[in-house]
PDB file of C-alpha atoms in Angstrom:
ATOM      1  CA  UNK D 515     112.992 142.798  74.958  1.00 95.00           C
ATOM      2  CA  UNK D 516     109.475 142.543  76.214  1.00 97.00           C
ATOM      3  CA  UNK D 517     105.829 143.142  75.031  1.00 96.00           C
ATOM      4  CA  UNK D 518     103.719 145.247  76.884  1.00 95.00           C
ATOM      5  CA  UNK D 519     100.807 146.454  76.780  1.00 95.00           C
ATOM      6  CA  UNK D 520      99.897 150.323  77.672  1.00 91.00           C
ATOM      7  CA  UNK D 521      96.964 152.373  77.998  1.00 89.00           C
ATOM      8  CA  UNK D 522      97.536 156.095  76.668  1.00 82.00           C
ATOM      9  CA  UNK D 523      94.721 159.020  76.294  1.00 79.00           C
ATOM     10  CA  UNK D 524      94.953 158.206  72.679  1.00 77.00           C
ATOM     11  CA  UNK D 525      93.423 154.970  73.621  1.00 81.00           C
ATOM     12  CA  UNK D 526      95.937 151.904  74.069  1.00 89.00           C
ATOM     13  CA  UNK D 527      99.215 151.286  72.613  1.00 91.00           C
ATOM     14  CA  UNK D 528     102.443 148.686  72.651  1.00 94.00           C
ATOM     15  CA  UNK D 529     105.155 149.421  74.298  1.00 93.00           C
ATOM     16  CA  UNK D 530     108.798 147.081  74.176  1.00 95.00           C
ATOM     17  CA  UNK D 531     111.069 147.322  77.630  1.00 96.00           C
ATOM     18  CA  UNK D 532     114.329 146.320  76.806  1.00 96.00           C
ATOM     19  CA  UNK D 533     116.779 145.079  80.027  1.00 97.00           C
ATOM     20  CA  UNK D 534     120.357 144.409  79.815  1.00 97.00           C
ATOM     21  CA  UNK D 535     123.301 143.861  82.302  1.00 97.00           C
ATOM     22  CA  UNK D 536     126.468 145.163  81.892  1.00 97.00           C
ATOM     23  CA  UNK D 537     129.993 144.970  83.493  1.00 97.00           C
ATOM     24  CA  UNK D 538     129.638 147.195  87.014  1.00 97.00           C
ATOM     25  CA  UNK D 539     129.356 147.798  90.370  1.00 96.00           C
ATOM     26  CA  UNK D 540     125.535 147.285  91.016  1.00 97.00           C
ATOM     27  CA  UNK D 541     124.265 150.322  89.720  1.00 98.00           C
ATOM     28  CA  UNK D 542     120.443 150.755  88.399  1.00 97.00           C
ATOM     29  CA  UNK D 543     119.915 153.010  85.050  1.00 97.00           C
ATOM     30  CA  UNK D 544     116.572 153.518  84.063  1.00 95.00           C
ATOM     31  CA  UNK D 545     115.530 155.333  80.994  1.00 95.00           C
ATOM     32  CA  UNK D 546     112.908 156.262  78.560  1.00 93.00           C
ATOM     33  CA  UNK D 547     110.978 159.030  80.756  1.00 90.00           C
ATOM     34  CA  UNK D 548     109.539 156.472  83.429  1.00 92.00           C
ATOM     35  CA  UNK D 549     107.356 158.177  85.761  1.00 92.00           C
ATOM     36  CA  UNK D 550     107.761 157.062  89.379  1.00 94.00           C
ATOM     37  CA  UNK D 551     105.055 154.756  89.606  1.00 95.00           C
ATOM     38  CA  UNK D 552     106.883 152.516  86.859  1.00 94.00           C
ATOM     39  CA  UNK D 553     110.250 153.155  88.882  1.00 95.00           C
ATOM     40  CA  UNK D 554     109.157 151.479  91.334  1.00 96.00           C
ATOM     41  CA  UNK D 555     107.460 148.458  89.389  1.00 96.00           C
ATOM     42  CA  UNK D 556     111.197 148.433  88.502  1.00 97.00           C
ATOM     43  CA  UNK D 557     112.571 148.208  91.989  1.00 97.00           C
ATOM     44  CA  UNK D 558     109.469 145.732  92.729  1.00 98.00           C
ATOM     45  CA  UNK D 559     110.518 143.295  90.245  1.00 98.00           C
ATOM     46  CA  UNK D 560     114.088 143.733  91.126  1.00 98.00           C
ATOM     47  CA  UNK D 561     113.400 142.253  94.301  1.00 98.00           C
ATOM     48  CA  UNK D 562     110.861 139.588  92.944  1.00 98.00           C
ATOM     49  CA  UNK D 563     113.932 138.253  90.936  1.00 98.00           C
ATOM     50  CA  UNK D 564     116.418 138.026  93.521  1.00 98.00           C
ATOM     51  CA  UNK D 565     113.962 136.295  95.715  1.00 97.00           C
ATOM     52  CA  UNK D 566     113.328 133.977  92.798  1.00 97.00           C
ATOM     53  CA  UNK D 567     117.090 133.634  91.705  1.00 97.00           C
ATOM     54  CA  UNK D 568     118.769 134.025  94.849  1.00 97.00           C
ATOM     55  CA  UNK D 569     121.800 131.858  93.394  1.00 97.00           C
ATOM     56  CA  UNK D 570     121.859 134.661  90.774  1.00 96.00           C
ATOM     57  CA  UNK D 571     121.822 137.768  93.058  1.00 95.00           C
ATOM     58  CA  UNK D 572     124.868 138.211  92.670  1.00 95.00           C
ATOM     59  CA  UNK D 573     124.371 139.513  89.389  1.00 96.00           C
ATOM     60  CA  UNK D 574     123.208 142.603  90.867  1.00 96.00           C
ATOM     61  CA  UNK D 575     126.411 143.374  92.258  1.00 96.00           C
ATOM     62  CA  UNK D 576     129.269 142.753  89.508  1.00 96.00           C
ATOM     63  CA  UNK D 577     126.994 144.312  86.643  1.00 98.00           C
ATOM     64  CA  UNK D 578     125.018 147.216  86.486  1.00 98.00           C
ATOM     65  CA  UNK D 579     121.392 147.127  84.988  1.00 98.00           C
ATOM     66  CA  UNK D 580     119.863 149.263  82.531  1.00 98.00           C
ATOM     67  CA  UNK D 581     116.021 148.980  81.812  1.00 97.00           C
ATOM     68  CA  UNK D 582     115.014 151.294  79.002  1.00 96.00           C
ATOM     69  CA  UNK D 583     111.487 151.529  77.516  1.00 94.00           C
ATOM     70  CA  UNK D 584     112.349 153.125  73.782  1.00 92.00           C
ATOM     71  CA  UNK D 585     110.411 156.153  72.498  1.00 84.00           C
ATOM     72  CA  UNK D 586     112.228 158.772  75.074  1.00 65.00           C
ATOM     73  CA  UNK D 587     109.992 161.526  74.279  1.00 61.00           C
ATOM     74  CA  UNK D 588     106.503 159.936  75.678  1.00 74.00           C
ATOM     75  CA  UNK D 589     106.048 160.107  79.146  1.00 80.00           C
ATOM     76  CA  UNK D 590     105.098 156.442  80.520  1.00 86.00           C
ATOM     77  CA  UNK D 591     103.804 155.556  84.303  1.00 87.00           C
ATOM     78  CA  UNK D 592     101.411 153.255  85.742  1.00 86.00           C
ATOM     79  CA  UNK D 593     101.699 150.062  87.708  1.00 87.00           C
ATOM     80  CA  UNK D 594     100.619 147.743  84.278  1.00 91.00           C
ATOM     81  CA  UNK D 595     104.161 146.877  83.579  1.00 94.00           C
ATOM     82  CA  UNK D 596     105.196 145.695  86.662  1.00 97.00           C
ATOM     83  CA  UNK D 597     104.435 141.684  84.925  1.00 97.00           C
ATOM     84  CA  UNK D 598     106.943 143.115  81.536  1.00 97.00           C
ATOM     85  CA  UNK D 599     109.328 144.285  83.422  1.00 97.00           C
ATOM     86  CA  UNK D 600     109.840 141.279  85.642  1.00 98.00           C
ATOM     87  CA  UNK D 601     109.932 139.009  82.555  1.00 98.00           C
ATOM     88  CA  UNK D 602     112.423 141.269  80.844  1.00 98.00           C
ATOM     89  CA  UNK D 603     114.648 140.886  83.931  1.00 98.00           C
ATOM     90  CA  UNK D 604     114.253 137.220  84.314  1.00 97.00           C
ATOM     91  CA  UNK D 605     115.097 136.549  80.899  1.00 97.00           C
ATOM     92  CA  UNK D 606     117.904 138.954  80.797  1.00 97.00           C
ATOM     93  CA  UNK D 607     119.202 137.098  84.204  1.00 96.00           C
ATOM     94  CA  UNK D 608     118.862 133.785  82.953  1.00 95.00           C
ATOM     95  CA  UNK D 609     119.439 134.077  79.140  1.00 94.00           C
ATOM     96  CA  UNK D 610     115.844 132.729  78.208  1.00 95.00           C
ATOM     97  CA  UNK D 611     114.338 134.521  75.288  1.00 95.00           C
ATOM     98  CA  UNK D 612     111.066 135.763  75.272  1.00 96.00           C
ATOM     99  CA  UNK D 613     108.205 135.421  72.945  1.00 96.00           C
ATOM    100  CA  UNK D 614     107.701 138.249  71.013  1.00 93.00           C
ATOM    101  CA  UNK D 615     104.381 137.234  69.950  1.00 95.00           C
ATOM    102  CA  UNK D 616     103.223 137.661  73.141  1.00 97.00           C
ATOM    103  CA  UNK D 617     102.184 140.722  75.019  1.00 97.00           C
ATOM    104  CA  UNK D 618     101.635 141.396  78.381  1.00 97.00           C
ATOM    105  CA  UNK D 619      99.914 143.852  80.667  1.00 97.00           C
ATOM    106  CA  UNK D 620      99.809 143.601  84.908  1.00 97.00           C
ATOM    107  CA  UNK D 621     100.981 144.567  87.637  1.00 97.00           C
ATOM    108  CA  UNK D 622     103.544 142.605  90.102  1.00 98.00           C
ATOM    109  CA  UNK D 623     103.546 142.072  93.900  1.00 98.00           C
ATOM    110  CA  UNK D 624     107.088 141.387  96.280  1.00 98.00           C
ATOM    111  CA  UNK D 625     105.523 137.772  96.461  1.00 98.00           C
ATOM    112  CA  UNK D 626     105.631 137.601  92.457  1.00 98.00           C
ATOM    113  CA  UNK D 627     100.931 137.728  92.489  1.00 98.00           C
ATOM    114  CA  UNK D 628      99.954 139.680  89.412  1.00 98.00           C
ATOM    115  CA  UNK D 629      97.369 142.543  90.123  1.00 98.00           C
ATOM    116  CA  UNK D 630      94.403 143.643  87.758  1.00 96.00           C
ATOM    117  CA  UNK D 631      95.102 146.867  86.196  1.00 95.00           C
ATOM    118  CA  UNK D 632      92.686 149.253  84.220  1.00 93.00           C
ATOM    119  CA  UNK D 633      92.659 150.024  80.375  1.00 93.00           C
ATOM    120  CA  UNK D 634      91.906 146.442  79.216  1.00 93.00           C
ATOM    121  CA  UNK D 635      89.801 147.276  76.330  1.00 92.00           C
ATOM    122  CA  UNK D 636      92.363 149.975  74.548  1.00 93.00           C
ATOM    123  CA  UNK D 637      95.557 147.823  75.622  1.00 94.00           C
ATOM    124  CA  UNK D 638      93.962 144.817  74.091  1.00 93.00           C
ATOM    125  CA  UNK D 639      93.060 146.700  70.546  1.00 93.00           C
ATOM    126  CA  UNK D 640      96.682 147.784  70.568  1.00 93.00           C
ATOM    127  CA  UNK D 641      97.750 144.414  70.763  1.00 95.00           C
ATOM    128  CA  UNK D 642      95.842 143.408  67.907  1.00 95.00           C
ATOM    129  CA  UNK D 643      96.409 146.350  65.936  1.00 94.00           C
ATOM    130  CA  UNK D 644      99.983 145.533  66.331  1.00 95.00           C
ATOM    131  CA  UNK D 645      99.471 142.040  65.090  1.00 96.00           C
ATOM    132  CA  UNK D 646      99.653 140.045  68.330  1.00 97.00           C
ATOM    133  CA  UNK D 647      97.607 137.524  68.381  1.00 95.00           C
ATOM    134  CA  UNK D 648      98.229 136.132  72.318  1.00 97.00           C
ATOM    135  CA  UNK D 649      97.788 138.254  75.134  1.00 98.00           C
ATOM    136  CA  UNK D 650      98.674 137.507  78.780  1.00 98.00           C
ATOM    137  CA  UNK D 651      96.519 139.484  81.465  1.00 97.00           C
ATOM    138  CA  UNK D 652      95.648 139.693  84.896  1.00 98.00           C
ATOM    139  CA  UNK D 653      93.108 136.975  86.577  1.00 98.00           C
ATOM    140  CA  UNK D 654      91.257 139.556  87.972  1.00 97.00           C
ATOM    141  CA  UNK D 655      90.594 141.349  84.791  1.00 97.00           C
ATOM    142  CA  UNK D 656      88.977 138.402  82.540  1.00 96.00           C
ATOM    143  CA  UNK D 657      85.810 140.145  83.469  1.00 96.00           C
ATOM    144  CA  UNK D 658      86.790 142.658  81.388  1.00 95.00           C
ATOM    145  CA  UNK D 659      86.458 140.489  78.200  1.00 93.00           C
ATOM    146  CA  UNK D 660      83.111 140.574  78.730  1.00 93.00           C
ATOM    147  CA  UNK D 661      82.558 144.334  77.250  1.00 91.00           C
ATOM    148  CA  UNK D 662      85.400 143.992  75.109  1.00 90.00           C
ATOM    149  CA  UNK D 663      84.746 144.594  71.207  1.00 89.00           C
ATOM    150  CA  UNK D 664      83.789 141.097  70.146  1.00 92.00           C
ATOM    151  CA  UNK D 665      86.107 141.112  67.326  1.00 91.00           C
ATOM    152  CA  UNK D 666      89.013 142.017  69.347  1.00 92.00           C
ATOM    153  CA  UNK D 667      87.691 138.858  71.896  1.00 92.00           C
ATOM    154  CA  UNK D 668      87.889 136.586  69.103  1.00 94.00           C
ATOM    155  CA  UNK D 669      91.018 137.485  67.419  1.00 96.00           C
ATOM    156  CA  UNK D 670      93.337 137.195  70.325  1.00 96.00           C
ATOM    157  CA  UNK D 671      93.854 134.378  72.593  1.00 97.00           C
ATOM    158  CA  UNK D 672      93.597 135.452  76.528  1.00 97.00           C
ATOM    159  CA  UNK D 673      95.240 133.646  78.604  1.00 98.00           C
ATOM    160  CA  UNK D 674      94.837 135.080  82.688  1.00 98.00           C
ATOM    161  CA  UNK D 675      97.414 135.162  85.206  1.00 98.00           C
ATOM    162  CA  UNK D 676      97.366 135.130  88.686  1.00 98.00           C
ATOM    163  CA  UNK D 677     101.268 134.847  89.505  1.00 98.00           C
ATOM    164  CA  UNK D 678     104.630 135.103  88.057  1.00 98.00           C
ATOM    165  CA  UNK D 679     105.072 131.398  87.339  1.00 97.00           C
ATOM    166  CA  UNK D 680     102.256 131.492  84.887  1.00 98.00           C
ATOM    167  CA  UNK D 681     103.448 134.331  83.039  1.00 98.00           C
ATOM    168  CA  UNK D 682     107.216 132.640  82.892  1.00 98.00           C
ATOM    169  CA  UNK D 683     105.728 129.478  81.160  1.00 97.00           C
ATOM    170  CA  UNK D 684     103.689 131.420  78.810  1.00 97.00           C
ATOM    171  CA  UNK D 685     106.414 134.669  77.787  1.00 98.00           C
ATOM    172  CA  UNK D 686     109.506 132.724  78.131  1.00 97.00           C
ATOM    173  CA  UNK D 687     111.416 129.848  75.427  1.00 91.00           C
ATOM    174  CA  UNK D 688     114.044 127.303  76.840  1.00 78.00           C
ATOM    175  CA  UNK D 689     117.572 128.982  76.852  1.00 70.00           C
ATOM    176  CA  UNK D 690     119.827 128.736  74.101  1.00 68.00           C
ATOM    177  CA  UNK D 691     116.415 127.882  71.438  1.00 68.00           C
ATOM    178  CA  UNK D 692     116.833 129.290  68.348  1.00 63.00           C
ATOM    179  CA  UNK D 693     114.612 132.710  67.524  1.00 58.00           C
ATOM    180  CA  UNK D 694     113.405 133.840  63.986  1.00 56.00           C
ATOM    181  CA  UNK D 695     114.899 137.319  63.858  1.00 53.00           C
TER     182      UNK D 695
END
């Protein structure tokens, strides 16, 4: 289960994509009334991770996949959680937990270079309304701290990302630690 971060007309909100494998044949399930912008963030990082993990590929055969983003009855789309859903997928693959004090927004490219996305200022409130404390964001958007309500700037910890690798290191413990439930 992954933290992300999205922007809604209400303003901004959290949002948690869960990712599991299951005994299969390779098929993809995706649920929780993605639109087909975030389909295809789903089929980007799908191929990000096999590129990464090519000695886990495999995977994607024998089991079938299921990425669900809770709450059903809200419609969600938008490239933004192209960065959560490749982390949820890459810790599902590998069995490294993530950090659920950490939230994420960005989107992903084939070549695993995370995008700058809009909505910065209401995702980031959300966060912190939510209680987290350490955000993870696009490179190209640190501008956007700039105009950002000072108290949210100084209440959460930024830290920008301009690939995959740096969000990995950041969102992701050593298998097999221990988590606080």
């Amino acid at each position: 289960v992954v933290t992300g971060l999205a922007w809604t007309q209400a303003g901004g909100d959290i949002l948690f994509l869960e990712t599991m494998f299951t005994k299969g044949e390779g098929k993809i399930y995706i649920t929780g009334q993605l639109g087909d912008v975030m389909k295809e963030s789903v089929q980007v990082a799908i191929s990000l991770v096999k590129s990464m993990y090519p000695d886990k590929a495999d995977m994607f055969k024998e089991y079938d996949l299921h990425v669900h983003v809770p709450d059903g009855a809200v419609p969600k789309d938008g490239p933004s959680a192209g960065v959560t859903i490749t982390t949820a997928l890459i810790s599902a693959l590998t069995g490294a937990p993530v950090r659920h004090e950490v939230a994420m927004t960005g989107e992903v490219t084939l070549r695993g270079r995370v995008l700058p996305i809009g909505g910065i200022q209401e995702k980031t409130m959300a966060a912190l309304r939510a209680g987290i404390h350490e955000v993870l964001l696009p490179e190209d958007n640190v501008s956007d701290l700039a105009e950002m309500d000072p108290n949210v700037r100084n209440a959460v910890n930024f830290t920008a990302v301009s690939h995959m690798d740096q969000v990995l290191k950041k969102a992701l413990r050593p298998a097999g630690e221990k988590v606080a439930e």
